[in-house]
Tab-separated table of C-alpha atoms and ligand atoms in Angstrom:
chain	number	residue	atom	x	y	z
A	237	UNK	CA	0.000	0.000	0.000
A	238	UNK	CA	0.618	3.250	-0.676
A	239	UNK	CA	0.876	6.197	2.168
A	240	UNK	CA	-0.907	9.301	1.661
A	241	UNK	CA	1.183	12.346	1.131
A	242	UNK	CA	0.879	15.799	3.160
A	243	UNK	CA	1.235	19.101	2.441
A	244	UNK	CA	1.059	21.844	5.323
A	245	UNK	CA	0.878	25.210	4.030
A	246	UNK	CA	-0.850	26.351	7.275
A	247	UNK	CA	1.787	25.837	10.174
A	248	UNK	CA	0.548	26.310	14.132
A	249	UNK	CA	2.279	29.149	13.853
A	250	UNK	CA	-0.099	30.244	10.500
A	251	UNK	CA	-3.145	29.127	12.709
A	252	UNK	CA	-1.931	31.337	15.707
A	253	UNK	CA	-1.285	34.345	13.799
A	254	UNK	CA	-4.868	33.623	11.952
A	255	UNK	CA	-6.529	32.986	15.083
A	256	UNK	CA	-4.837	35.877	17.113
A	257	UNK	CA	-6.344	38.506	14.003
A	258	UNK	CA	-9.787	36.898	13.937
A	259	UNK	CA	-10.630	36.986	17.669
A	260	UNK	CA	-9.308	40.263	17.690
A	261	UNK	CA	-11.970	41.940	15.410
A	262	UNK	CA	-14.488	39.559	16.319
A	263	UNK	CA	-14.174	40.067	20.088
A	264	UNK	CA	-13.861	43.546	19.780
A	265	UNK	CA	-16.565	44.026	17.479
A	266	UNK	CA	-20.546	44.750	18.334
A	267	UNK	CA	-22.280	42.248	18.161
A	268	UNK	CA	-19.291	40.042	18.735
A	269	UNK	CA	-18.811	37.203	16.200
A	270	UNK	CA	-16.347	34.786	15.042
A	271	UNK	CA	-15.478	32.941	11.919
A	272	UNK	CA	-16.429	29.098	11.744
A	273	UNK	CA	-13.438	27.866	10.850
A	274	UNK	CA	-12.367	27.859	14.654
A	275	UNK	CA	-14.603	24.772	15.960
A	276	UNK	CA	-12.510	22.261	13.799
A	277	UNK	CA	-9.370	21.336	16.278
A	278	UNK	CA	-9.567	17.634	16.440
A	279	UNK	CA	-12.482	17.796	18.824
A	280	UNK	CA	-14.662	19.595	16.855
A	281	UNK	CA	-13.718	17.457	13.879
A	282	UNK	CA	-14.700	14.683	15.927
A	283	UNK	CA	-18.035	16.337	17.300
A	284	UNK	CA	-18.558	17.528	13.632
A	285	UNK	CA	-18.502	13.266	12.756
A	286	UNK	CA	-20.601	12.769	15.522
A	287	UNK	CA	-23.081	16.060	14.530
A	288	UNK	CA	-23.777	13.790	11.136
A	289	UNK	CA	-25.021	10.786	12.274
A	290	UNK	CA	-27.670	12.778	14.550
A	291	UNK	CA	-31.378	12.288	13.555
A	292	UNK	CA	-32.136	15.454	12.993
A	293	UNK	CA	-28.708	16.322	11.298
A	294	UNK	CA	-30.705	15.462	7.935
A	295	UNK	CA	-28.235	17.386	5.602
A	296	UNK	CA	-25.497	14.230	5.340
A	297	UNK	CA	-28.201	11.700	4.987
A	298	UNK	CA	-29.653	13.501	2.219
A	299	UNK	CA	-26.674	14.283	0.680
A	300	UNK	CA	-25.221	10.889	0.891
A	301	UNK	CA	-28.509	9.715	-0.685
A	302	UNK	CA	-28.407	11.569	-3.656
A	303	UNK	CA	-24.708	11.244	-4.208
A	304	UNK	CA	-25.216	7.436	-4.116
A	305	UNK	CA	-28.775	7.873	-6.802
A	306	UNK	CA	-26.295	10.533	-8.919
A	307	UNK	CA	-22.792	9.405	-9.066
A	308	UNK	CA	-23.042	7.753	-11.908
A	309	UNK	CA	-24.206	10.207	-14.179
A	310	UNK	CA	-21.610	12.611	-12.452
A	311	UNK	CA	-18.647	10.772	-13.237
A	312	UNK	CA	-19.369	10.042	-16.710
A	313	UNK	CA	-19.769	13.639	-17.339
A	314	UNK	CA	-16.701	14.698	-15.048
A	315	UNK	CA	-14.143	12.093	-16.480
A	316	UNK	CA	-12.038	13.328	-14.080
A	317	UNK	CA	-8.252	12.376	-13.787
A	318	UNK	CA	-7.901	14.367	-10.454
A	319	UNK	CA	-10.790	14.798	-7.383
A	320	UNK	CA	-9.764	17.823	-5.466
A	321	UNK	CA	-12.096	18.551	-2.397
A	322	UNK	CA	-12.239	21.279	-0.511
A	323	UNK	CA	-13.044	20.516	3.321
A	324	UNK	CA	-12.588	17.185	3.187
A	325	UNK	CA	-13.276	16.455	6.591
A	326	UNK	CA	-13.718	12.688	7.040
A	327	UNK	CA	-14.412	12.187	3.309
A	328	UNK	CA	-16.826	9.782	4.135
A	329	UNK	CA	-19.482	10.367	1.480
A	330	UNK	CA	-16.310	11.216	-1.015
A	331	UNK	CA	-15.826	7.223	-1.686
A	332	UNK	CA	-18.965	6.933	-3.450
A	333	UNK	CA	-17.570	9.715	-5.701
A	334	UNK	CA	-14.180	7.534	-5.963
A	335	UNK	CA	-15.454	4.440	-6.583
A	336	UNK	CA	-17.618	5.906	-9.214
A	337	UNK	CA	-14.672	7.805	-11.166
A	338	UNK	CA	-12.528	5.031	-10.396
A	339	UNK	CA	-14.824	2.340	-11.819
A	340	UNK	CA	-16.199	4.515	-14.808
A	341	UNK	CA	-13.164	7.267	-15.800
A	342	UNK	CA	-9.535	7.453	-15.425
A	343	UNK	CA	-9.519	8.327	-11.651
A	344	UNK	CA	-5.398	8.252	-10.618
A	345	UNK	CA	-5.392	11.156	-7.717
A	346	UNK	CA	-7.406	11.984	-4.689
A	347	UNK	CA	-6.258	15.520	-3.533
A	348	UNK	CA	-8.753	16.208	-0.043
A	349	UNK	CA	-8.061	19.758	1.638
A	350	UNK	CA	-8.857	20.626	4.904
A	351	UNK	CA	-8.597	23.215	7.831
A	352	UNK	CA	-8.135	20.360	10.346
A	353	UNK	CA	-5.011	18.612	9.940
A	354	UNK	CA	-5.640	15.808	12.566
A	355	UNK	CA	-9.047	15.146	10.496
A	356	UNK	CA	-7.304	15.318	7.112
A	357	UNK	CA	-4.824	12.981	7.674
A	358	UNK	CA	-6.773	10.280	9.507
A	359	UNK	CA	-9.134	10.936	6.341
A	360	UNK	CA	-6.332	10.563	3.672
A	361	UNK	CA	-4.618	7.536	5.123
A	362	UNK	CA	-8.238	5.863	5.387
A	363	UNK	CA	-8.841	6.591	1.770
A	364	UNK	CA	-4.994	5.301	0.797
A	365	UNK	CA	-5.742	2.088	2.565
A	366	UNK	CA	-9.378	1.596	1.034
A	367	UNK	CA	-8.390	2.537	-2.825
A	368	UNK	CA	-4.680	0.653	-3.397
A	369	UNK	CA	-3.691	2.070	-6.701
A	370	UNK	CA	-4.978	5.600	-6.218
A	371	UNK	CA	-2.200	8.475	-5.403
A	372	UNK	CA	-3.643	10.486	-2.119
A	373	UNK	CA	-2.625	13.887	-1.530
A	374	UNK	CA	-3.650	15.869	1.074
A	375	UNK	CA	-3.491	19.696	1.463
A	376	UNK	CA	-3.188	21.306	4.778
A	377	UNK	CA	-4.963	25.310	4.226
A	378	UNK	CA	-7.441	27.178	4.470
A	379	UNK	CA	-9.924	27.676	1.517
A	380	UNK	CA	-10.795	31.354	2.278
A	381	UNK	CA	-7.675	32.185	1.888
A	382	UNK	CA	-5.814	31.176	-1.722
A	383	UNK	CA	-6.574	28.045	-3.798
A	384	UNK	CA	-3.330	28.432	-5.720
A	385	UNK	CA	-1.684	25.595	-3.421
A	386	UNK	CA	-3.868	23.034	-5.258
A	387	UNK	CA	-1.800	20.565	-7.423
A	388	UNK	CA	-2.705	21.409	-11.079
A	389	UNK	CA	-2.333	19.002	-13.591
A	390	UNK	CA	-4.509	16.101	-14.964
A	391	UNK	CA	-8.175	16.493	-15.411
A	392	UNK	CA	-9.418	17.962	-12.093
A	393	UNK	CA	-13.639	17.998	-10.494
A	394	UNK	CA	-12.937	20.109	-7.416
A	395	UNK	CA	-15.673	18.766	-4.957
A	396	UNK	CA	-17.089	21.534	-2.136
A	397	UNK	CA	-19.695	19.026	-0.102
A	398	UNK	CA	-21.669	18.826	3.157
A	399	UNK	CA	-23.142	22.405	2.224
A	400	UNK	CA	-20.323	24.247	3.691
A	401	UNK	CA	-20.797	26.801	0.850
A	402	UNK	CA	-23.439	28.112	3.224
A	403	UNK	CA	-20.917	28.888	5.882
A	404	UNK	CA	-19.595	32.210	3.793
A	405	UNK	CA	-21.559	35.048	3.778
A	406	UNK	CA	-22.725	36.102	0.184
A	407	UNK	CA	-19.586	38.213	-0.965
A	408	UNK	CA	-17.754	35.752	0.438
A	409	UNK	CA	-19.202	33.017	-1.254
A	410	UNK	CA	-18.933	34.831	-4.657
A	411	UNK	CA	-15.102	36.077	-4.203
A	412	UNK	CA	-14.858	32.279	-3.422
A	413	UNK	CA	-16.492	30.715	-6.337
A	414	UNK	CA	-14.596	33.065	-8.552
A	415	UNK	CA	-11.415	31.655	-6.948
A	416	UNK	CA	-12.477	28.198	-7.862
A	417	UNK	CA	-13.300	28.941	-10.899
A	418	UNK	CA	-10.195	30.522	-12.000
A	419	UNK	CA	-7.989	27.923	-10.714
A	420	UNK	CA	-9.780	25.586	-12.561
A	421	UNK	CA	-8.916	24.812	-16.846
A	422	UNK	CA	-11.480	25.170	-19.223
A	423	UNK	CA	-13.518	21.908	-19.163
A	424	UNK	CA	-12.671	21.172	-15.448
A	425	UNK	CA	-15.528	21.134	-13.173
A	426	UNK	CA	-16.575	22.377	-9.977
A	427	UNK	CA	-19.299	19.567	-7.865
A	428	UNK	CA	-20.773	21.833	-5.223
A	429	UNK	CA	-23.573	19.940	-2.529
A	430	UNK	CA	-25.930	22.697	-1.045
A	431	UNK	CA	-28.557	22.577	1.318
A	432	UNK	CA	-31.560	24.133	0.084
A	433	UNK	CA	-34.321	26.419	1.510
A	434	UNK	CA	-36.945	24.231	3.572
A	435	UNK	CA	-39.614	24.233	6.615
A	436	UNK	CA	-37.546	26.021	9.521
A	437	UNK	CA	-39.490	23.129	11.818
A	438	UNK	CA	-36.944	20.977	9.669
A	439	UNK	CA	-33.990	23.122	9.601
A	440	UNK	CA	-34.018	24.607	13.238
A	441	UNK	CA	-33.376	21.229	15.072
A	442	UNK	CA	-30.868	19.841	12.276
A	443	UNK	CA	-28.489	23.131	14.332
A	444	UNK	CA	-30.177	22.369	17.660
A	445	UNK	CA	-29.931	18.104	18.296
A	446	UNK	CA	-31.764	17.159	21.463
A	447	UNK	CA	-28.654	15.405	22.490
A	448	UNK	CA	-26.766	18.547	22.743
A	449	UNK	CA	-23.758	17.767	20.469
A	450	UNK	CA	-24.354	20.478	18.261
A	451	UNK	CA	-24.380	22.867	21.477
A	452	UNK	CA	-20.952	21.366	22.526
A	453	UNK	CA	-19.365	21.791	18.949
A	454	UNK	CA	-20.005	25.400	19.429
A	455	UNK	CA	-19.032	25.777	22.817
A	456	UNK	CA	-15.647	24.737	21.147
A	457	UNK	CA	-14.330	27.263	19.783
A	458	UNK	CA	-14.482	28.870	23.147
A	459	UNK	CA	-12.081	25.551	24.445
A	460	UNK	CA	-9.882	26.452	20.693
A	461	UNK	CA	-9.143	30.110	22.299
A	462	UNK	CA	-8.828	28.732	25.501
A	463	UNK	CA	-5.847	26.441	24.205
A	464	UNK	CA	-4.170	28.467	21.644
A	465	UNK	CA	-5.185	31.962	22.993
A	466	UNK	CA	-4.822	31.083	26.711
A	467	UNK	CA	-8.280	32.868	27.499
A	468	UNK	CA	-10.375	32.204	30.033
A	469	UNK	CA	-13.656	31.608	28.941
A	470	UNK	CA	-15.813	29.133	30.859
A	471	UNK	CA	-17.806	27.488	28.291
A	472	UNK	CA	-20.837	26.078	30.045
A	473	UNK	CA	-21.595	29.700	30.945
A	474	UNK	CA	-22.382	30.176	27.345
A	475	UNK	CA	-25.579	28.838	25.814
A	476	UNK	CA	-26.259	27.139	22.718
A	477	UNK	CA	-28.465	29.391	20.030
A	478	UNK	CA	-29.617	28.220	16.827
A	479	UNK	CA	-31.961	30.699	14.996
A	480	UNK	CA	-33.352	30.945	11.771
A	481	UNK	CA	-32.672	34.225	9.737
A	482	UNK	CA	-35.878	33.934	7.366
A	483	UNK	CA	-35.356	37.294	5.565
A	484	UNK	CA	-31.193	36.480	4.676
A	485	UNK	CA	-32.566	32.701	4.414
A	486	UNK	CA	-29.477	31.271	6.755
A	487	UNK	CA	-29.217	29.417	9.762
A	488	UNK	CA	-27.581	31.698	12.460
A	489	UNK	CA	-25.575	29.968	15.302
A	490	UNK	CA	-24.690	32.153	18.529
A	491	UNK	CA	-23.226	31.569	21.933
A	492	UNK	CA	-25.078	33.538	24.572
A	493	UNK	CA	-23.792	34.497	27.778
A	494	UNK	CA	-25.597	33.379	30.936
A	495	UNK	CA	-24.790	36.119	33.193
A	496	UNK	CA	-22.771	39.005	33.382
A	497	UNK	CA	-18.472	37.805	32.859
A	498	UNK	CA	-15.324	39.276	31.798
A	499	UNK	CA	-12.830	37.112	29.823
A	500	UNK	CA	-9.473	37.351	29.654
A	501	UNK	CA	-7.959	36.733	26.527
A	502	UNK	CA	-4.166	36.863	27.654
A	503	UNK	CA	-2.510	36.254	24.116
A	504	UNK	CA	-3.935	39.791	23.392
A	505	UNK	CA	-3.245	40.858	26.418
A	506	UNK	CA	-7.638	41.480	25.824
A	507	UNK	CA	-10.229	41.931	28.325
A	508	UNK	CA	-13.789	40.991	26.515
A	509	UNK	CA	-17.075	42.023	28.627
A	510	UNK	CA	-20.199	40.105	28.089
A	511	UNK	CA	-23.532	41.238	29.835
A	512	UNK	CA	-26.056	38.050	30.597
A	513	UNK	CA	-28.008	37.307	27.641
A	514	UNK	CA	-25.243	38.883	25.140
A	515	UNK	CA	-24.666	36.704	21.980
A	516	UNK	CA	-21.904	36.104	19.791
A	517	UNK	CA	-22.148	34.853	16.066
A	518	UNK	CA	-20.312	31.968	15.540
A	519	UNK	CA	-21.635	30.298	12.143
A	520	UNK	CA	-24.328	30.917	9.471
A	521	UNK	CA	-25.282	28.009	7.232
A	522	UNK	CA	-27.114	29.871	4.513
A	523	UNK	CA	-29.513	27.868	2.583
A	524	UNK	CA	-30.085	28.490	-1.230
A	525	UNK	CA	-33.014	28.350	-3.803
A	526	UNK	CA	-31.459	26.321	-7.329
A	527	UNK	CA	-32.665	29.643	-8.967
A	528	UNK	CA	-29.523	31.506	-6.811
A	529	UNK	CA	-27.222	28.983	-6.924
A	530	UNK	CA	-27.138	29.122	-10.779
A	531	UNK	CA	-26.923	32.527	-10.687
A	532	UNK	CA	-24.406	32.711	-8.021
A	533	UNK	CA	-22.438	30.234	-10.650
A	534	UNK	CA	-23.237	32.543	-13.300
A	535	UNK	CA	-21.465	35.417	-11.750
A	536	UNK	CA	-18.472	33.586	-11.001
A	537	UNK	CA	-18.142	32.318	-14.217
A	538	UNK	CA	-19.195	29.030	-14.683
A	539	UNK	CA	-21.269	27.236	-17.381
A	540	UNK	CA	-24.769	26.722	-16.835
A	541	UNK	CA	-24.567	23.395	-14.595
A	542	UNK	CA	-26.443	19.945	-14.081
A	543	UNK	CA	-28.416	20.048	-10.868
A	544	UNK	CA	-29.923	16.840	-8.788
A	545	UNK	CA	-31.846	16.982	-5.833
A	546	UNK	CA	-33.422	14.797	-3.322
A	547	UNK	CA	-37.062	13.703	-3.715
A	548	UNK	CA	-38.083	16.437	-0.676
A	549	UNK	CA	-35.662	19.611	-2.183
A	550	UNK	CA	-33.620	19.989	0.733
A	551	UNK	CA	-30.136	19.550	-0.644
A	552	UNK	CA	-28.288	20.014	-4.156
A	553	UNK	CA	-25.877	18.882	-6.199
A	554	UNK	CA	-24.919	21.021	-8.765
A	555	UNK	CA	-22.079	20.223	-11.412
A	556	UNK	CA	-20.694	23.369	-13.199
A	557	UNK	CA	-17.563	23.384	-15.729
A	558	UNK	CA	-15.291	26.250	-16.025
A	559	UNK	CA	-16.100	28.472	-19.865
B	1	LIG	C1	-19.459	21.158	7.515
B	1	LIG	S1	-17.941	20.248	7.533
B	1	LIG	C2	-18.156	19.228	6.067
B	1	LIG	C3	-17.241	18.052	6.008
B	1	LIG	C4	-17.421	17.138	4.798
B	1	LIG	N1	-17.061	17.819	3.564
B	1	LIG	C5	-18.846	16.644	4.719
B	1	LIG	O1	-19.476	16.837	3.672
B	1	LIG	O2	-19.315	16.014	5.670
B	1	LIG	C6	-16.808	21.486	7.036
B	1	LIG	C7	-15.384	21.000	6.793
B	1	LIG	O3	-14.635	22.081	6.219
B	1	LIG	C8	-13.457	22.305	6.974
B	1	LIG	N2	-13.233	23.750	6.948
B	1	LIG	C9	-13.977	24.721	7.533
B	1	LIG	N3	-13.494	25.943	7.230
B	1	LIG	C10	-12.395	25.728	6.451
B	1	LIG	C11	-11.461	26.594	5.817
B	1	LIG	N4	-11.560	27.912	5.930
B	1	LIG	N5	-10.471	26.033	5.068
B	1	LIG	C12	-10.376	24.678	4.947
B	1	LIG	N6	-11.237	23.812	5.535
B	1	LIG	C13	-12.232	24.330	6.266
B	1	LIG	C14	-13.733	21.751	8.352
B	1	LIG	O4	-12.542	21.371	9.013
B	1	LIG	C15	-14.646	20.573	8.030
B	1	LIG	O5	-13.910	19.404	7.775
């Protein structure tokens, strides 16, 4: 067998300096917020694993669904040499999408990207060990920032699952997709899975589990400044908030403070006041109509692409090439 390879291009020294600007605006700013990236140390890659197989975490299920109804037709039209993702993660819906460009196109590379190294490499050493024959690559950066790290070469699909799309904000998102689609050659393609606009009695408790794991993968990003900020946040004084924004059509998570604290953030030498009931932005999860999502595509470039989705329209796949 083959080992997967690694490329860092995000040290802990990267993620420090990162870190040390983000919770710097975000702590100073009104309402306080912070960017999602944060939750995914190794424990919130793990709670993230844990947040899919939830009952009413029905975005993966869905997903997974129509990936395994769809991947056929989607690697016949990608004949892709080269699957890039972009936050990888655990990959675990991604071998559908291998075995199907293995079995039906000339599928040589597997390039996943993540955030989280711990997650990435656990994820790219499965994948070695599962699919002998296939060279695995993995790419240690973060996605917001540039693409131009991705191994070019080879007939590349960039895959962008799990509907993490949602987690920019919309000039984000389209300063992203024009990213992708410049790194990409004419004829590559871009597979992007979205979650799509449904009944908020649906959506709400997909963010808000009855179990409370969802609550605990926010709290951590309070335990992530904790450890590489040395703050002094006590996270079970903060309480879990999922909301949905019906007018901006996102999910909205916050942390809200249950009383009156002052936190210490001593790696910015930063004193951060919260009054009880305060709350804190810590993810949106925007959910699209297929109407936007073409014409977010449109704007960034692409060609008009193929879109699936699940017999109840609450997640997409969409396949767009580069002009
Ligand atoms: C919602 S999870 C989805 C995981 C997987 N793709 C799936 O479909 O289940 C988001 C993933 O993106 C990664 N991630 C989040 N922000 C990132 C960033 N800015 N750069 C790279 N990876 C990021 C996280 O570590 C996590 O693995």
């Amino acid at each position: 067998m083959t080992a997967a390879t690694l490329d860092i291009h995000l040290t802990d020294d990267d993620l420090d300096t990162a870190l040390r600007s983000d919770a710097r605006l975000g702590l100073t700013a009104d309402p306080k917020w912070l960017p999602p990236k944060w939750f995914y140390d190794a424990r919130g890659s793990e709670l993230f694993e844990r947040i899919t197989e939830l009952p009413e975490y029905y975005p993966t299920r869905t997903e997974r669904a129509l990936l395994e109804r769809v991947v056929g037709e989607i690697a016949d039209a990608a004949q892709a040499e080269v699957l890039v993702e972009l936050g990888a993660g655990s990959a675990a819906k991604t071998r559908l999408l291998l075995s199907a460009l293995g079995a039906r196109g000339p599928l040589k590379k597997y390039v996943p990207q993540d955030v989280s190294s711990a997650a990435l490499r656990a994820a790219a050493d499965q994948v070695a060990a599962e699919f002998p024959g296939l060279a695995v690559h993995g790419v240690v950066s973060d996605f917001t920032d540039t693409l131009d790290n991705l191994p070019r070469g080879g007939r590349r699909m960039i895959a962008f699952l799990g509907g993490t799309i949602g987690n920019l904000v919309p000039e984000e998102r389209a300063e992203f997709l024009a990213r992708i689609h410049d790194v990409l050659e004419p004829g590559e393609q871009l597979l992007l899975g979205a979650g799509l606009v449904t009944d908020p009695a649906v959506l709400v408790p997909a963010y808000d589990d009855a179990a409370g794991v969802t609550a605990e993968f926010n709290r951590n990003v309070l335990h992530v400044l904790n450890a590489r900020l040395g703050a002094d946040f006590a996270p079970d004084r903060f309480r879990h908030v999922a909301v949905w924004d019906a007018e901006r059509e996102w999910i909205e998570m916050r942390l809200e403070a249950v009383e009156d604290m002052t936190v210490t953030v001593g790696g910015l030498g930063l004193t951060v006041r919260f009054g009880r009931g305060d709350q804190m932005r810590t993810e949106i999860s925007a959910k699209f109509r297929v109407a936007g999502l073409d014409a977010e595509l449109a704007a960034a470039g692409f060609a008009t692409g193929r879109v699936w989705t699940d017999p109840d329209d609450r997640f997409a796949l969409v396949l767009a090439g580069r002009r």
